[in-house]
């Protein structure tokens, strides 16, 4: 027998031994026998539900890109079928669908689950909170992921960062906002803790999924809305209804998006498949933020130059009051229970570090660059 035939025979014998140890099923996860290599993890077909309209720029397309990356890195062993908002469950139904096993994964923003625990807000955005890079630093290197796991596990969910839309705009307003008093009686679409800040200013916060906002604004059911930023706002056509576009968006300074998995599924995955999913989510977290930063700049220029949008800044008086109320709201969240307190303390410590370094690093450089930058 020649050498190549001998090697082929040895390989077949080794594979047969492994199949016997695995009960004869080559699709199943299998531990190595007597030092032999393990068989590849089993094939899986997973359902991912999202909070976004189908093919929506940035958010919807980012979720689709994430699904395709998981498939590519697993060489097709893990198939991911994506369902946009309303196709399998509603835009705000992803958490329950995944926790109960109706779906395997969701792509959404964690503040949508604040009815489960207000502490979920910290893993998406809180008013006057962290920027996109700061929240990544906290989750990855400041103990945030461990606290997130502790928070989500009792609900049957494992979640991780999987996108960021960056700093958001203050929103679209039918009337000028010149003082704190101008928020009185204002009906504004704003979810999460930002909505609670608006309520304490005298406004009426309203939660609507993305696909409902344009109609509500055009019919006068709301007086103002925030959504994401220039890129997504241009796509939604808010500029055809109102022209007052305010900044900065203190309610969401760096809106983190997440990939959530059914925890039983997560626990059943091989180490290899967990790594594939984690790497795919981490890549999307970086790519999406870069995509939003690039497209927001272009879209803002289009809104101003081609559509007559009036870019306006909230006054210092308004921003100071928003900051004061934000501090009150977040302190109340921290007092909810022990896990909320510990998450808040960890978040606050990391935010403080980020602010200190940001003053010396990026902010100082941005101010220096502005001194000589050409328009």
Short mmCIF file of C-alpha atoms in Angstrom, two decimals:
data_model
loop_
_atom_site.label_atom_id
_atom_site.label_comp_id
_atom_site.label_asym_id
_atom_site.label_seq_id
_atom_site.Cartn_x
_atom_site.Cartn_y
_atom_site.Cartn_z
CA UNK A 1 0.00 0.00 0.00
CA UNK A 2 1.40 3.43 -0.91
CA UNK A 3 1.83 6.19 1.68
CA UNK A 4 -1.10 8.34 0.51
CA UNK A 5 -3.52 5.43 0.66
CA UNK A 6 -2.30 4.62 4.12
CA UNK A 7 -2.91 8.18 5.30
CA UNK A 8 -6.39 8.19 3.77
CA UNK A 9 -7.18 4.96 5.57
CA UNK A 10 -5.92 6.31 8.86
CA UNK A 11 -8.12 9.38 8.43
CA UNK A 12 -11.19 7.26 7.77
CA UNK A 13 -10.49 5.13 10.83
CA UNK A 14 -10.11 8.24 12.99
CA UNK A 15 -13.34 9.73 11.68
CA UNK A 16 -15.18 6.46 12.26
CA UNK A 17 -13.96 6.35 15.84
CA UNK A 18 -15.16 9.89 16.43
CA UNK A 19 -18.56 9.19 14.86
CA UNK A 20 -18.97 6.17 17.11
CA UNK A 21 -18.17 8.29 20.17
CA UNK A 22 -20.74 10.86 18.99
CA UNK A 23 -23.47 8.29 18.52
CA UNK A 24 -22.92 8.20 14.77
CA UNK A 25 -24.24 11.73 14.17
CA UNK A 26 -21.70 13.94 12.41
CA UNK A 27 -23.91 17.05 12.81
CA UNK A 28 -23.55 17.09 16.59
CA UNK A 29 -20.95 18.80 18.78
CA UNK A 30 -18.37 16.24 19.79
CA UNK A 31 -15.46 16.15 22.21
CA UNK A 32 -12.17 14.72 20.92
CA UNK A 33 -11.39 11.08 21.72
CA UNK A 34 -7.88 10.07 22.84
CA UNK A 35 -6.38 13.30 21.52
CA UNK A 36 -8.07 13.06 18.10
CA UNK A 37 -9.35 16.30 16.50
CA UNK A 38 -12.97 17.25 17.19
CA UNK A 39 -15.64 17.13 14.52
CA UNK A 40 -16.99 20.52 13.48
CA UNK A 41 -19.88 21.94 15.49
CA UNK A 42 -23.35 21.08 14.28
CA UNK A 43 -25.21 23.08 11.70
CA UNK A 44 -27.78 25.56 12.97
CA UNK A 45 -30.54 27.63 11.41
CA UNK A 46 -31.25 30.69 13.56
CA UNK A 47 -33.93 33.36 13.47
CA UNK A 48 -32.92 36.97 14.11
CA UNK A 49 -35.64 39.56 14.77
CA UNK A 50 -34.88 43.27 14.66
CA UNK A 51 -36.40 46.50 15.89
CA UNK A 52 -35.81 48.16 12.51
CA UNK A 53 -37.78 48.58 9.29
CA UNK A 54 -36.71 46.27 6.47
CA UNK A 55 -33.50 47.41 4.72
CA UNK A 56 -33.42 50.61 6.77
CA UNK A 57 -30.03 52.36 6.31
CA UNK A 58 -27.53 51.78 9.09
CA UNK A 59 -29.71 49.99 11.61
CA UNK A 60 -31.56 47.52 9.38
CA UNK A 61 -28.69 47.02 6.95
CA UNK A 62 -26.27 46.68 9.86
CA UNK A 63 -28.33 43.83 11.30
CA UNK A 64 -28.36 42.17 7.88
CA UNK A 65 -24.60 42.62 7.59
CA UNK A 66 -24.17 41.04 11.03
CA UNK A 67 -26.25 38.03 10.03
CA UNK A 68 -24.26 37.52 6.83
CA UNK A 69 -20.95 37.84 8.70
CA UNK A 70 -21.95 35.08 11.13
CA UNK A 71 -22.77 32.85 8.18
CA UNK A 72 -19.50 33.66 6.40
CA UNK A 73 -17.26 33.13 9.42
CA UNK A 74 -18.96 29.81 10.18
CA UNK A 75 -18.54 28.76 6.53
CA UNK A 76 -22.32 28.42 6.29
CA UNK A 77 -22.76 26.11 9.28
CA UNK A 78 -24.73 28.80 11.12
CA UNK A 79 -27.54 30.12 8.96
CA UNK A 80 -29.27 33.31 10.10
CA UNK A 81 -32.67 34.33 8.71
CA UNK A 82 -33.43 37.95 9.46
CA UNK A 83 -36.92 39.27 10.20
CA UNK A 84 -37.45 43.04 10.12
CA UNK A 85 -39.79 44.75 12.57
CA UNK A 86 -43.32 43.41 12.13
CA UNK A 87 -42.39 40.38 10.04
CA UNK A 88 -42.27 37.90 12.93
CA UNK A 89 -42.78 40.10 15.99
CA UNK A 90 -43.29 43.81 16.52
CA UNK A 91 -40.39 46.25 16.70
CA UNK A 92 -40.42 46.19 20.50
CA UNK A 93 -41.09 42.46 20.85
CA UNK A 94 -37.60 41.10 20.26
CA UNK A 95 -36.62 40.57 23.88
CA UNK A 96 -39.65 38.46 24.78
CA UNK A 97 -39.45 36.54 21.51
CA UNK A 98 -35.84 35.56 22.18
CA UNK A 99 -36.31 34.89 25.89
CA UNK A 100 -39.26 32.60 25.16
CA UNK A 101 -37.60 30.84 22.22
CA UNK A 102 -39.88 32.18 19.49
CA UNK A 103 -36.73 33.65 17.93
CA UNK A 104 -33.07 32.88 18.55
CA UNK A 105 -31.53 36.37 18.35
CA UNK A 106 -32.53 40.01 18.34
CA UNK A 107 -30.83 43.16 17.12
CA UNK A 108 -32.18 46.20 18.95
CA UNK A 109 -31.44 48.87 21.56
CA UNK A 110 -31.54 47.72 25.17
CA UNK A 111 -33.54 50.70 26.41
CA UNK A 112 -36.55 49.15 24.70
CA UNK A 113 -36.53 46.62 27.58
CA UNK A 114 -36.64 49.16 30.41
CA UNK A 115 -40.01 47.70 31.42
CA UNK A 116 -38.08 44.57 32.45
CA UNK A 117 -35.50 46.60 34.36
CA UNK A 118 -34.59 50.28 34.04
CA UNK A 119 -30.94 49.22 34.28
CA UNK A 120 -31.08 48.02 30.66
CA UNK A 121 -30.89 51.70 29.68
CA UNK A 122 -27.22 51.82 30.66
CA UNK A 123 -26.38 49.35 27.89
CA UNK A 124 -27.96 51.51 25.18
CA UNK A 125 -27.94 55.18 26.16
CA UNK A 126 -28.71 57.39 29.12
CA UNK A 127 -29.09 61.18 29.09
CA UNK A 128 -25.74 62.95 29.47
CA UNK A 129 -24.13 59.52 29.46
CA UNK A 130 -21.33 58.01 27.40
CA UNK A 131 -20.23 58.43 23.81
CA UNK A 132 -19.90 55.44 21.52
CA UNK A 133 -16.22 54.90 22.26
CA UNK A 134 -16.76 55.39 26.00
CA UNK A 135 -19.50 52.80 26.28
CA UNK A 136 -17.38 50.30 24.37
CA UNK A 137 -14.52 50.94 26.80
CA UNK A 138 -16.83 50.35 29.78
CA UNK A 139 -18.48 47.20 28.45
CA UNK A 140 -15.24 45.61 27.24
CA UNK A 141 -12.71 46.77 29.83
CA UNK A 142 -14.61 48.33 32.72
CA UNK A 143 -16.73 45.44 33.97
CA UNK A 144 -19.84 46.37 32.00
CA UNK A 145 -20.22 43.07 30.15
CA UNK A 146 -20.15 41.05 33.36
CA UNK A 147 -22.87 43.23 34.88
CA UNK A 148 -24.89 43.03 31.66
CA UNK A 149 -24.69 39.24 31.79
CA UNK A 150 -25.87 39.28 35.39
CA UNK A 151 -28.79 41.57 34.52
CA UNK A 152 -29.97 39.67 31.44
CA UNK A 153 -29.42 36.06 32.55
CA UNK A 154 -32.54 35.79 34.77
CA UNK A 155 -34.63 36.73 31.72
CA UNK A 156 -33.01 33.99 29.64
CA UNK A 157 -30.95 36.30 27.44
CA UNK A 158 -27.24 36.74 26.65
CA UNK A 159 -26.48 40.13 25.04
CA UNK A 160 -23.45 41.92 23.62
CA UNK A 161 -22.55 45.12 21.77
CA UNK A 162 -23.34 44.93 18.05
CA UNK A 163 -23.47 48.47 16.68
CA UNK A 164 -23.51 52.13 17.57
CA UNK A 165 -25.15 55.08 15.83
CA UNK A 166 -22.89 57.63 17.53
CA UNK A 167 -24.00 60.92 19.04
CA UNK A 168 -27.56 61.79 18.06
CA UNK A 169 -29.34 65.02 17.22
CA UNK A 170 -31.70 66.81 19.57
CA UNK A 171 -34.57 66.35 17.15
CA UNK A 172 -37.10 67.99 14.85
CA UNK A 173 -39.42 70.64 16.31
CA UNK A 174 -42.45 72.34 14.80
CA UNK A 175 -41.71 75.51 16.78
CA UNK A 176 -38.61 77.30 18.00
CA UNK A 177 -37.21 76.13 21.33
CA UNK A 178 -35.65 79.17 22.94
CA UNK A 179 -36.15 78.46 26.64
CA UNK A 180 -37.04 75.72 29.10
CA UNK A 181 -40.63 76.99 29.12
CA UNK A 182 -41.01 76.11 25.44
CA UNK A 183 -41.09 72.42 26.35
CA UNK A 184 -44.33 72.86 28.30
CA UNK A 185 -47.09 70.76 26.72
CA UNK A 186 -44.86 69.63 23.86
CA UNK A 187 -45.73 66.17 22.52
CA UNK A 188 -42.41 64.61 21.61
CA UNK A 189 -41.46 61.15 20.41
CA UNK A 190 -38.61 60.11 22.69
CA UNK A 191 -38.17 56.68 24.33
CA UNK A 192 -36.11 55.60 27.31
CA UNK A 193 -34.82 57.82 30.06
CA UNK A 194 -34.62 60.75 27.66
CA UNK A 195 -38.39 60.63 27.51
CA UNK A 196 -38.56 60.86 31.29
CA UNK A 197 -36.31 63.93 31.20
CA UNK A 198 -38.73 65.49 28.71
CA UNK A 199 -41.67 64.68 30.96
CA UNK A 200 -40.06 66.48 33.89
CA UNK A 201 -39.50 69.49 31.67
CA UNK A 202 -43.25 69.61 31.12
CA UNK A 203 -43.40 67.82 27.77
CA UNK A 204 -45.37 64.68 26.98
CA UNK A 205 -43.01 61.90 25.81
CA UNK A 206 -44.47 59.38 23.37
CA UNK A 207 -42.89 56.07 22.36
CA UNK A 208 -43.38 55.11 18.74
CA UNK A 209 -41.46 52.66 16.62
CA UNK A 210 -39.53 54.08 13.70
CA UNK A 211 -42.06 53.25 11.02
CA UNK A 212 -44.80 55.21 12.80
CA UNK A 213 -42.98 58.49 13.36
CA UNK A 214 -43.43 60.19 9.97
CA UNK A 215 -47.18 59.74 9.94
CA UNK A 216 -47.53 60.92 13.54
CA UNK A 217 -45.50 64.04 12.80
CA UNK A 218 -47.23 64.80 9.50
CA UNK A 219 -50.70 64.43 11.03
CA UNK A 220 -49.86 66.63 14.00
CA UNK A 221 -50.19 63.82 16.55
CA UNK A 222 -46.76 64.82 17.85
CA UNK A 223 -45.08 68.22 17.86
CA UNK A 224 -41.49 67.01 17.78
CA UNK A 225 -39.44 63.90 17.36
CA UNK A 226 -35.95 62.57 17.70
CA UNK A 227 -34.88 59.56 15.72
CA UNK A 228 -31.20 58.96 15.14
CA UNK A 229 -29.22 61.52 13.18
CA UNK A 230 -28.95 63.22 9.78
CA UNK A 231 -28.43 60.04 7.73
CA UNK A 232 -31.47 58.20 9.07
CA UNK A 233 -33.54 61.35 9.50
CA UNK A 234 -33.02 62.27 5.84
CA UNK A 235 -34.15 58.78 4.82
CA UNK A 236 -37.32 59.16 6.90
CA UNK A 237 -38.10 62.51 5.27
CA UNK A 238 -38.76 64.52 8.42
CA UNK A 239 -37.39 67.60 6.62
CA UNK A 240 -40.45 67.59 4.37
CA UNK A 241 -42.63 68.31 7.41
CA UNK A 242 -40.55 70.53 9.70
CA UNK A 243 -37.39 72.60 9.26
CA UNK A 244 -36.17 73.21 12.84
CA UNK A 245 -33.37 70.72 13.54
CA UNK A 246 -31.82 71.01 17.00
CA UNK A 247 -28.57 69.75 18.51
CA UNK A 248 -26.95 68.32 20.59
CA UNK A 249 -28.91 65.19 21.45
CA UNK A 250 -28.09 64.84 25.14
CA UNK A 251 -30.56 61.95 25.49
CA UNK A 252 -28.41 59.59 23.40
CA UNK A 253 -24.76 60.64 23.21
CA UNK A 254 -23.62 57.28 21.85
CA UNK A 255 -26.46 54.87 21.23
CA UNK A 256 -25.27 51.28 21.60
CA UNK A 257 -27.13 48.54 19.76
CA UNK A 258 -27.05 44.95 20.84
CA UNK A 259 -27.23 41.38 19.69
CA UNK A 260 -29.22 39.31 22.16
CA UNK A 261 -29.39 35.51 22.10
CA UNK A 262 -31.57 33.00 23.85
CA UNK A 263 -29.39 31.96 26.78
CA UNK A 264 -30.13 28.26 26.46
CA UNK A 265 -28.99 28.47 22.86
CA UNK A 266 -25.89 30.42 23.89
CA UNK A 267 -25.00 27.85 26.55
CA UNK A 268 -25.43 25.06 23.99
CA UNK A 269 -23.07 26.63 21.46
CA UNK A 270 -19.54 25.32 21.08
CA UNK A 271 -16.66 27.59 22.06
CA UNK A 272 -15.92 27.99 18.36
CA UNK A 273 -19.44 29.17 17.55
CA UNK A 274 -19.51 31.56 20.48
CA UNK A 275 -16.28 33.08 19.24
CA UNK A 276 -17.71 33.44 15.73
CA UNK A 277 -20.78 35.27 17.04
CA UNK A 278 -18.80 37.49 19.41
CA UNK A 279 -16.33 38.41 16.68
CA UNK A 280 -19.15 39.17 14.24
CA UNK A 281 -20.88 41.43 16.77
CA UNK A 282 -17.63 43.21 17.66
CA UNK A 283 -16.91 43.86 13.98
CA UNK A 284 -20.38 45.30 13.44
CA UNK A 285 -20.00 47.53 16.47
CA UNK A 286 -16.97 49.16 14.85
CA UNK A 287 -18.24 49.19 11.26
CA UNK A 288 -21.63 50.69 12.07
CA UNK A 289 -20.18 53.58 14.06
CA UNK A 290 -17.80 54.40 11.21
CA UNK A 291 -20.66 54.19 8.72
CA UNK A 292 -22.87 56.55 10.72
CA UNK A 293 -20.09 59.08 11.21
CA UNK A 294 -19.33 59.13 7.48
CA UNK A 295 -22.94 59.35 6.31
CA UNK A 296 -24.19 61.76 8.98
CA UNK A 297 -21.74 64.40 7.78
CA UNK A 298 -22.89 64.07 4.17
CA UNK A 299 -26.58 63.91 5.03
CA UNK A 300 -26.45 67.00 7.25
CA UNK A 301 -24.94 68.97 4.40
CA UNK A 302 -27.73 67.75 2.10
CA UNK A 303 -30.44 68.69 4.60
CA UNK A 304 -29.12 72.22 4.97
CA UNK A 305 -28.07 72.99 1.41
CA UNK A 306 -30.76 71.21 -0.58
CA UNK A 307 -33.78 71.17 1.73
CA UNK A 308 -33.56 74.42 3.67
CA UNK A 309 -33.31 72.80 7.09
CA UNK A 310 -32.49 75.24 9.88
CA UNK A 311 -29.74 73.85 12.13
CA UNK A 312 -30.14 75.24 15.65
CA UNK A 313 -28.35 74.69 18.95
CA UNK A 314 -30.12 74.37 22.29
CA UNK A 315 -29.22 77.28 24.55
CA UNK A 316 -26.84 76.82 27.47
CA UNK A 317 -29.80 77.46 29.79
CA UNK A 318 -31.70 74.55 28.29
CA UNK A 319 -28.67 72.24 28.25
CA UNK A 320 -27.88 73.00 31.89
CA UNK A 321 -31.43 72.21 32.94
CA UNK A 322 -31.44 69.02 30.88
CA UNK A 323 -28.25 67.99 32.67
CA UNK A 324 -29.73 68.64 36.10
CA UNK A 325 -32.85 66.61 35.38
CA UNK A 326 -30.81 63.83 33.79
CA UNK A 327 -28.81 63.47 37.00
CA UNK A 328 -32.05 63.14 38.99
CA UNK A 329 -33.54 60.55 36.65
CA UNK A 330 -30.44 58.36 36.57
CA UNK A 331 -30.10 58.51 40.37
CA UNK A 332 -33.64 57.16 40.68
CA UNK A 333 -32.82 54.30 38.31
CA UNK A 334 -29.79 53.48 40.45
CA UNK A 335 -32.02 53.24 43.52
CA UNK A 336 -34.33 50.64 41.93
CA UNK A 337 -32.51 47.57 43.25
CA UNK A 338 -29.07 46.17 43.98
CA UNK A 339 -28.16 45.25 40.41
CA UNK A 340 -29.23 48.68 39.14
CA UNK A 341 -27.12 50.36 41.82
CA UNK A 342 -24.04 48.33 40.97
CA UNK A 343 -24.46 48.93 37.25
CA UNK A 344 -24.85 52.65 37.84
CA UNK A 345 -21.76 52.83 40.07
CA UNK A 346 -19.67 51.00 37.48
CA UNK A 347 -21.07 53.11 34.64
CA UNK A 348 -20.53 56.38 36.52
CA UNK A 349 -16.93 55.51 37.36
CA UNK A 350 -16.14 54.66 33.75
CA UNK A 351 -17.93 57.81 32.51
CA UNK A 352 -15.80 59.91 34.86
CA UNK A 353 -12.62 58.32 33.49
CA UNK A 354 -13.83 58.88 29.93
CA UNK A 355 -14.58 62.54 30.59
CA UNK A 356 -11.18 63.12 32.21
CA UNK A 357 -9.28 61.55 29.32
CA UNK A 358 -11.61 63.09 26.76
CA UNK A 359 -10.80 66.59 27.99
CA UNK A 360 -7.09 66.00 27.55
CA UNK A 361 -7.36 63.84 24.47
CA UNK A 362 -10.04 64.26 21.84
CA UNK A 363 -11.65 67.50 23.01
CA UNK A 364 -8.34 69.32 23.37
CA UNK A 365 -7.23 68.10 19.98
CA UNK A 366 -10.56 69.08 18.36
CA UNK A 367 -10.23 72.60 19.77
CA UNK A 368 -6.64 72.83 18.55
CA UNK A 369 -7.57 71.57 15.10
CA UNK A 370 -10.42 74.08 14.83
CA UNK A 371 -7.97 76.96 15.26
CA UNK A 372 -6.41 76.36 11.87
CA UNK A 373 -8.93 74.20 10.02
CA UNK A 374 -10.22 75.47 6.69
CA UNK A 375 -13.96 75.62 6.22
#
